[in-house]
């Protein structure tokens, strides 16, 4: 499409574009938001620089992509619960330095995510995105047909168990209590700690039962077939022997790392990335320890991962409300 209100400069043939010619604190036409949407559906992830956004204007941008939500784990900006605060400092990896799609353990993951970086380390801290549609297209017909027949289980507690996250959460809460001037929690015996962590895990499992999605989905806006398994949340492929499931998933997790599917963004203060969570995976490069890196994130809209029997014709372009132009 032709863009009249913003400039769109593609970065790679597969994914990514720079947007310019717009001040998101001073948007005078709804057409600007529509063109940002169109650029996002076309390129998977888009980047803007020099956007010192006021919270109200950040929320206005997010609202164009659907209802915004509060996240399970992250704190938020005071008086703005939808604006999540993302930060990391020290030598412990933030657990986002793996390729993943956000919250696929939910029945309805969020459709769009946004991140504005507010604090940068002296060097490093890039983020990478890959096109899950391009990765699927390049697999070839035999593997495509196999994956089109498979369902995948996505599981939040399973990943937490792998990274020993229950114990980490307990330590983080203890540290937060100390910083806030509250008395430190009592030191538990090994048996008591094990029981407490088991209780946390049981509650996590009850609150977040595993979810099954197609291994390949039809994008909810464009209809493009997209690989929908990731190395954080996807536990197994159903209907296969566990050994075969692990081997096939491992192969796919390696396959998506091809540079041909990727774009890498070097952040600057007040840069914004907007990404299509149904069409991409991302990787936060953790090479800046022990320095501080922080940002403000929005997660917008929801979609139900499904696979349509027939892909959408090319004439079905994304519409301004996040649906295909000919959708009801």
Coordinates of C-alpha atoms in Angstrom, one line a residue:
X1 CA 0.0 0.0 0.0
X2 CA 1.0 3.7 -0.3
X3 CA 1.8 5.5 2.9
X4 CA 0.8 9.1 2.9
X5 CA 1.2 10.1 6.6
X6 CA 4.4 8.1 7.6
X7 CA 7.5 7.0 5.9
X8 CA 8.1 3.2 5.9
X9 CA 11.6 1.9 5.1
X10 CA 11.9 -1.9 5.1
X11 CA 15.0 -3.4 6.8
X12 CA 15.1 -6.9 5.3
X13 CA 12.9 -8.7 2.7
X14 CA 11.5 -11.0 5.4
X15 CA 10.9 -8.8 8.5
X16 CA 11.2 -5.3 10.0
X17 CA 10.8 -1.7 8.9
X18 CA 11.7 1.7 10.3
X19 CA 8.9 4.2 10.6
X20 CA 9.6 8.0 10.5
X21 CA 7.9 11.3 9.9
X22 CA 5.5 11.0 12.9
X23 CA 5.5 12.4 16.4
X24 CA 3.4 10.1 18.5
X25 CA 2.9 12.8 21.1
X26 CA 1.2 14.9 18.5
X27 CA -0.9 12.7 16.2
X28 CA -3.5 14.8 14.4
X29 CA -5.1 12.2 12.2
X30 CA -6.5 8.7 12.8
X31 CA -5.0 7.8 9.4
X32 CA -1.5 7.9 11.1
X33 CA -2.5 5.0 13.4
X34 CA -4.1 3.1 10.5
X35 CA -0.9 3.3 8.5
X36 CA 1.2 2.2 11.5
X37 CA -1.1 -0.9 11.7
X38 CA -0.7 -1.6 8.0
X39 CA 3.0 -1.3 8.2
X40 CA 3.0 -3.7 11.2
X41 CA 0.9 -6.4 9.5
X42 CA 3.1 -6.1 6.4
X43 CA 6.6 -6.2 8.2
X44 CA 6.0 -8.1 11.5
X45 CA 7.9 -5.5 13.6
X46 CA 8.3 -1.8 13.2
X47 CA 10.7 0.7 14.9
X48 CA 10.4 4.4 15.7
X49 CA 13.2 6.5 17.3
X50 CA 13.0 9.7 19.3
X51 CA 9.6 9.1 20.8
X52 CA 9.6 10.5 24.4
X53 CA 6.0 9.4 24.8
X54 CA 3.8 10.7 27.5
X55 CA 1.9 7.8 29.2
X56 CA -1.5 9.0 27.8
X57 CA -0.2 9.0 24.3
X58 CA 1.4 5.7 24.7
X59 CA -1.9 4.3 25.8
X60 CA -3.6 6.0 22.9
X61 CA -1.3 4.1 20.5
X62 CA -1.9 0.8 22.3
X63 CA -5.7 1.2 22.1
X64 CA -5.5 1.1 18.3
X65 CA -4.5 -2.6 18.5
X66 CA -7.1 -3.7 21.1
X67 CA -7.7 -3.8 24.8
X68 CA -4.5 -3.6 26.9
X69 CA -3.9 -5.8 29.8
X70 CA -2.0 -6.1 33.1
X71 CA 0.7 -8.8 33.0
X72 CA 1.0 -11.7 35.5
X73 CA 4.5 -10.9 36.6
X74 CA 5.7 -7.3 35.8
X75 CA 5.2 -4.2 37.9
X76 CA 3.6 -1.2 36.2
X77 CA 4.0 2.6 35.9
X78 CA 2.3 4.4 38.8
X79 CA -1.4 5.3 37.9
X80 CA -1.0 3.4 34.6
X81 CA -1.5 -0.3 35.2
X82 CA -1.4 -1.2 31.5
X83 CA 2.2 0.2 31.1
X84 CA 4.4 -2.6 32.4
X85 CA 7.9 -1.8 33.7
X86 CA 10.6 -4.1 32.2
X87 CA 14.1 -3.9 33.8
X88 CA 17.2 -5.9 34.4
X89 CA 20.5 -5.3 36.2
X90 CA 23.3 -7.5 37.4
X91 CA 24.6 -10.8 36.1
X92 CA 21.4 -12.9 36.2
X93 CA 19.8 -13.4 32.8
X94 CA 16.3 -12.0 32.5
X95 CA 15.1 -15.3 30.9
X96 CA 14.1 -13.6 27.7
X97 CA 17.4 -14.4 26.1
X98 CA 15.7 -17.3 24.2
X99 CA 13.6 -17.2 21.1
X100 CA 9.9 -17.0 22.1
X101 CA 6.5 -15.7 21.3
X102 CA 4.8 -14.0 24.3
X103 CA 2.3 -15.9 26.5
X104 CA 1.4 -18.7 24.2
X105 CA 0.6 -20.7 27.3
X106 CA -2.7 -18.7 27.3
X107 CA -5.8 -19.8 25.3
X108 CA -5.7 -16.3 23.8
X109 CA -2.2 -14.8 23.6
X110 CA -1.9 -11.0 23.0
X111 CA -1.8 -9.9 19.4
X112 CA 0.6 -6.9 19.6
X113 CA 3.4 -5.9 22.0
X114 CA 5.2 -2.6 22.3
X115 CA 8.3 -1.6 24.1
X116 CA 9.8 1.8 24.7
X117 CA 13.3 1.8 26.1
X118 CA 13.9 4.4 28.8
X119 CA 17.3 3.4 30.2
X120 CA 20.2 2.0 28.1
X121 CA 23.4 0.3 29.1
X122 CA 26.7 1.7 27.8
X123 CA 26.7 -0.8 25.0
X124 CA 24.6 -3.9 24.0
X125 CA 21.1 -4.8 24.9
X126 CA 19.8 -5.2 21.3
X127 CA 16.6 -7.2 20.6
X128 CA 16.2 -9.6 17.6
X129 CA 13.0 -10.7 15.9
X130 CA 12.3 -13.4 13.4
X131 CA 9.5 -14.0 10.9
X132 CA 7.6 -17.2 11.8
X133 CA 5.8 -17.0 8.5
X134 CA 9.1 -16.9 6.5
X135 CA 10.4 -19.8 8.6
X136 CA 7.4 -21.9 7.8
X137 CA 7.5 -21.0 4.1
X138 CA 11.1 -22.2 3.8
X139 CA 10.5 -25.6 5.4
X140 CA 9.4 -27.2 2.2
X141 CA 6.2 -29.1 1.4
X142 CA 6.9 -32.5 3.2
X143 CA 7.6 -30.9 6.6
X144 CA 4.9 -28.3 6.1
X145 CA 2.3 -31.1 5.6
X146 CA 3.5 -32.9 8.7
X147 CA 3.3 -29.8 10.9
X148 CA -0.1 -28.8 9.5
X149 CA -1.5 -32.0 11.1
X150 CA 0.0 -31.5 14.5
X151 CA -1.1 -29.8 17.7
X152 CA 1.3 -28.4 20.4
X153 CA 1.0 -28.2 24.1
X154 CA 2.1 -24.9 25.7
X155 CA 2.7 -24.8 29.5
X156 CA 3.7 -22.1 31.9
X157 CA 4.4 -24.2 35.0
X158 CA 6.6 -26.6 32.9
X159 CA 8.9 -23.7 31.9
X160 CA 9.0 -22.3 35.4
X161 CA 10.1 -25.7 36.7
X162 CA 12.9 -25.9 34.1
X163 CA 14.4 -22.7 35.2
X164 CA 13.8 -23.1 38.9
X165 CA 11.7 -20.0 38.8
X166 CA 9.7 -20.8 42.0
X167 CA 12.8 -20.4 44.1
X168 CA 13.8 -17.3 42.2
X169 CA 10.4 -15.7 42.8
X170 CA 10.7 -16.4 46.5
X171 CA 14.1 -14.8 46.6
X172 CA 12.9 -11.8 44.6
X173 CA 10.0 -11.2 47.0
X174 CA 12.4 -11.4 49.9
X175 CA 14.7 -8.9 48.3
X176 CA 11.8 -6.6 47.6
X177 CA 10.6 -6.8 51.2
X178 CA 14.1 -5.8 52.4
X179 CA 14.3 -2.9 50.0
X180 CA 10.9 -1.7 51.1
X181 CA 11.9 -1.6 54.7
X182 CA 9.9 -4.6 55.7
X183 CA 11.4 -7.3 58.0
X184 CA 13.0 -10.2 56.2
X185 CA 11.0 -13.4 56.0
X186 CA 12.1 -16.1 58.3
X187 CA 14.7 -18.5 57.2
X188 CA 13.1 -21.8 56.3
X189 CA 14.4 -25.3 56.7
X190 CA 15.1 -27.3 53.6
X191 CA 11.9 -29.3 54.1
X192 CA 9.8 -26.2 54.7
X193 CA 11.3 -24.5 51.7
X194 CA 10.5 -27.5 49.5
X195 CA 7.0 -27.6 50.8
X196 CA 6.5 -23.9 50.1
X197 CA 7.8 -24.2 46.6
X198 CA 5.6 -27.2 45.9
X199 CA 2.7 -25.2 47.0
X200 CA 3.6 -22.4 44.7
X201 CA 3.9 -24.8 41.8
X202 CA 0.6 -26.4 42.6
X203 CA -1.1 -23.0 42.6
X204 CA 0.6 -22.1 39.3
X205 CA -0.6 -25.3 37.7
X206 CA -4.2 -24.7 38.9
X207 CA -4.2 -21.1 37.8
X208 CA -2.5 -21.8 34.5
X209 CA -3.5 -25.2 33.0
X210 CA -1.7 -26.2 29.8
X211 CA -3.1 -25.0 26.5
X212 CA -3.1 -26.7 23.1
X213 CA -2.6 -24.7 19.9
X214 CA -2.0 -25.8 16.3
X215 CA 1.7 -26.1 15.5
X216 CA 1.0 -23.9 12.5
X217 CA -1.7 -21.2 12.6
X218 CA -3.4 -18.9 10.1
X219 CA -2.5 -15.3 11.1
X220 CA -5.6 -13.7 12.5
X221 CA -5.3 -10.6 10.3
X222 CA -3.4 -11.6 7.2
X223 CA -4.3 -15.3 7.0
X224 CA -0.6 -16.2 6.4
X225 CA 0.4 -19.6 7.7
X226 CA 2.8 -19.2 10.5
X227 CA 4.9 -21.6 12.6
X228 CA 3.6 -21.4 16.2
X229 CA 6.0 -23.3 18.5
X230 CA 8.6 -21.7 20.6
X231 CA 11.4 -22.7 22.9
X232 CA 10.1 -21.2 26.1
X233 CA 6.4 -22.2 26.3
X234 CA 6.0 -25.2 23.9
X235 CA 6.2 -28.4 25.9
X236 CA 5.5 -31.1 23.3
X237 CA 3.8 -32.1 20.0
X238 CA 0.7 -34.2 20.6
X239 CA 0.3 -37.6 18.9
X240 CA 4.0 -38.3 18.7
X241 CA 6.3 -40.4 20.8
X242 CA 8.0 -38.1 23.3
X243 CA 11.4 -38.7 21.8
X244 CA 10.1 -37.7 18.3
X245 CA 8.4 -34.7 19.7
X246 CA 11.5 -33.5 21.4
X247 CA 13.6 -34.1 18.3
X248 CA 11.2 -32.3 16.0
X249 CA 10.8 -29.4 18.3
X250 CA 14.6 -29.1 18.7
X251 CA 15.0 -29.1 14.9
X252 CA 12.4 -26.3 14.6
X253 CA 14.0 -24.2 17.4
X254 CA 17.3 -24.5 15.5
X255 CA 15.7 -23.8 12.1
X256 CA 14.2 -20.5 13.1
X257 CA 17.7 -19.2 14.0
X258 CA 18.6 -18.8 10.3
X259 CA 19.7 -15.1 9.7
X260 CA 17.5 -15.0 6.6
X261 CA 14.4 -14.9 8.9
X262 CA 15.8 -12.2 11.3
X263 CA 16.2 -8.5 12.0
X264 CA 18.3 -7.0 14.8
X265 CA 17.5 -3.7 16.4
X266 CA 20.0 -1.5 18.2
X267 CA 18.1 0.5 20.8
X268 CA 18.5 4.1 21.6
X269 CA 16.7 6.0 24.5
X270 CA 13.1 6.6 23.6
X271 CA 13.1 4.1 20.7
X272 CA 9.9 2.1 20.3
X273 CA 9.4 -1.3 18.8
X274 CA 5.9 -2.6 17.9
X275 CA 5.7 -6.3 17.1
X276 CA 3.1 -8.7 15.8
X277 CA 3.1 -11.4 18.4
X278 CA 1.2 -13.8 16.2
X279 CA 3.8 -13.6 13.3
X280 CA 7.1 -13.3 15.1
X281 CA 9.4 -14.6 17.8
X282 CA 11.9 -12.4 19.6
X283 CA 15.1 -12.7 21.6
X284 CA 16.4 -10.1 24.1
X285 CA 20.2 -10.2 23.8
X286 CA 21.8 -10.3 27.3
X287 CA 25.3 -8.9 26.7
X288 CA 25.2 -5.8 28.9
X289 CA 25.8 -7.3 32.4
X290 CA 26.1 -5.9 35.0
X291 CA 24.6 -2.7 33.6
X292 CA 21.0 -1.5 33.9
X293 CA 18.5 -1.6 31.0
X294 CA 14.8 -0.7 31.4
X295 CA 11.7 0.1 29.3
X296 CA 7.9 0.4 29.3
X297 CA 5.9 -2.3 27.6
X298 CA 2.3 -2.6 26.4
X299 CA 0.5 -5.8 25.4
X300 CA -2.6 -5.2 23.2
X301 CA -5.4 -7.2 21.8
X302 CA -5.9 -11.0 21.9
X303 CA -6.3 -13.7 19.3
X304 CA -7.3 -17.4 19.3
X305 CA -4.6 -19.4 17.5
X306 CA -6.4 -21.4 14.7
X307 CA -5.5 -23.0 11.4
X308 CA -7.8 -22.3 8.5
X309 CA -8.2 -25.0 5.8
X310 CA -7.5 -22.5 3.0
X311 CA -5.0 -19.6 3.2
X312 CA -6.4 -16.1 2.6
X313 CA -6.1 -14.7 -1.0
X314 CA -3.5 -11.9 -1.4
X315 CA -6.3 -9.4 -2.0
X316 CA -7.3 -9.7 1.7
X317 CA -5.3 -6.9 3.1
X318 CA -5.3 -6.1 6.9
X319 CA -8.0 -3.5 7.7
X320 CA -7.5 -0.5 10.1
X321 CA -9.2 -2.3 13.0
X322 CA -6.9 -5.3 13.0
X323 CA -9.2 -7.5 10.8
X324 CA -9.0 -8.4 7.2
X325 CA -10.5 -5.8 5.0
X326 CA -13.4 -8.1 3.9
X327 CA -14.0 -9.6 7.4
X328 CA -17.4 -9.0 8.9

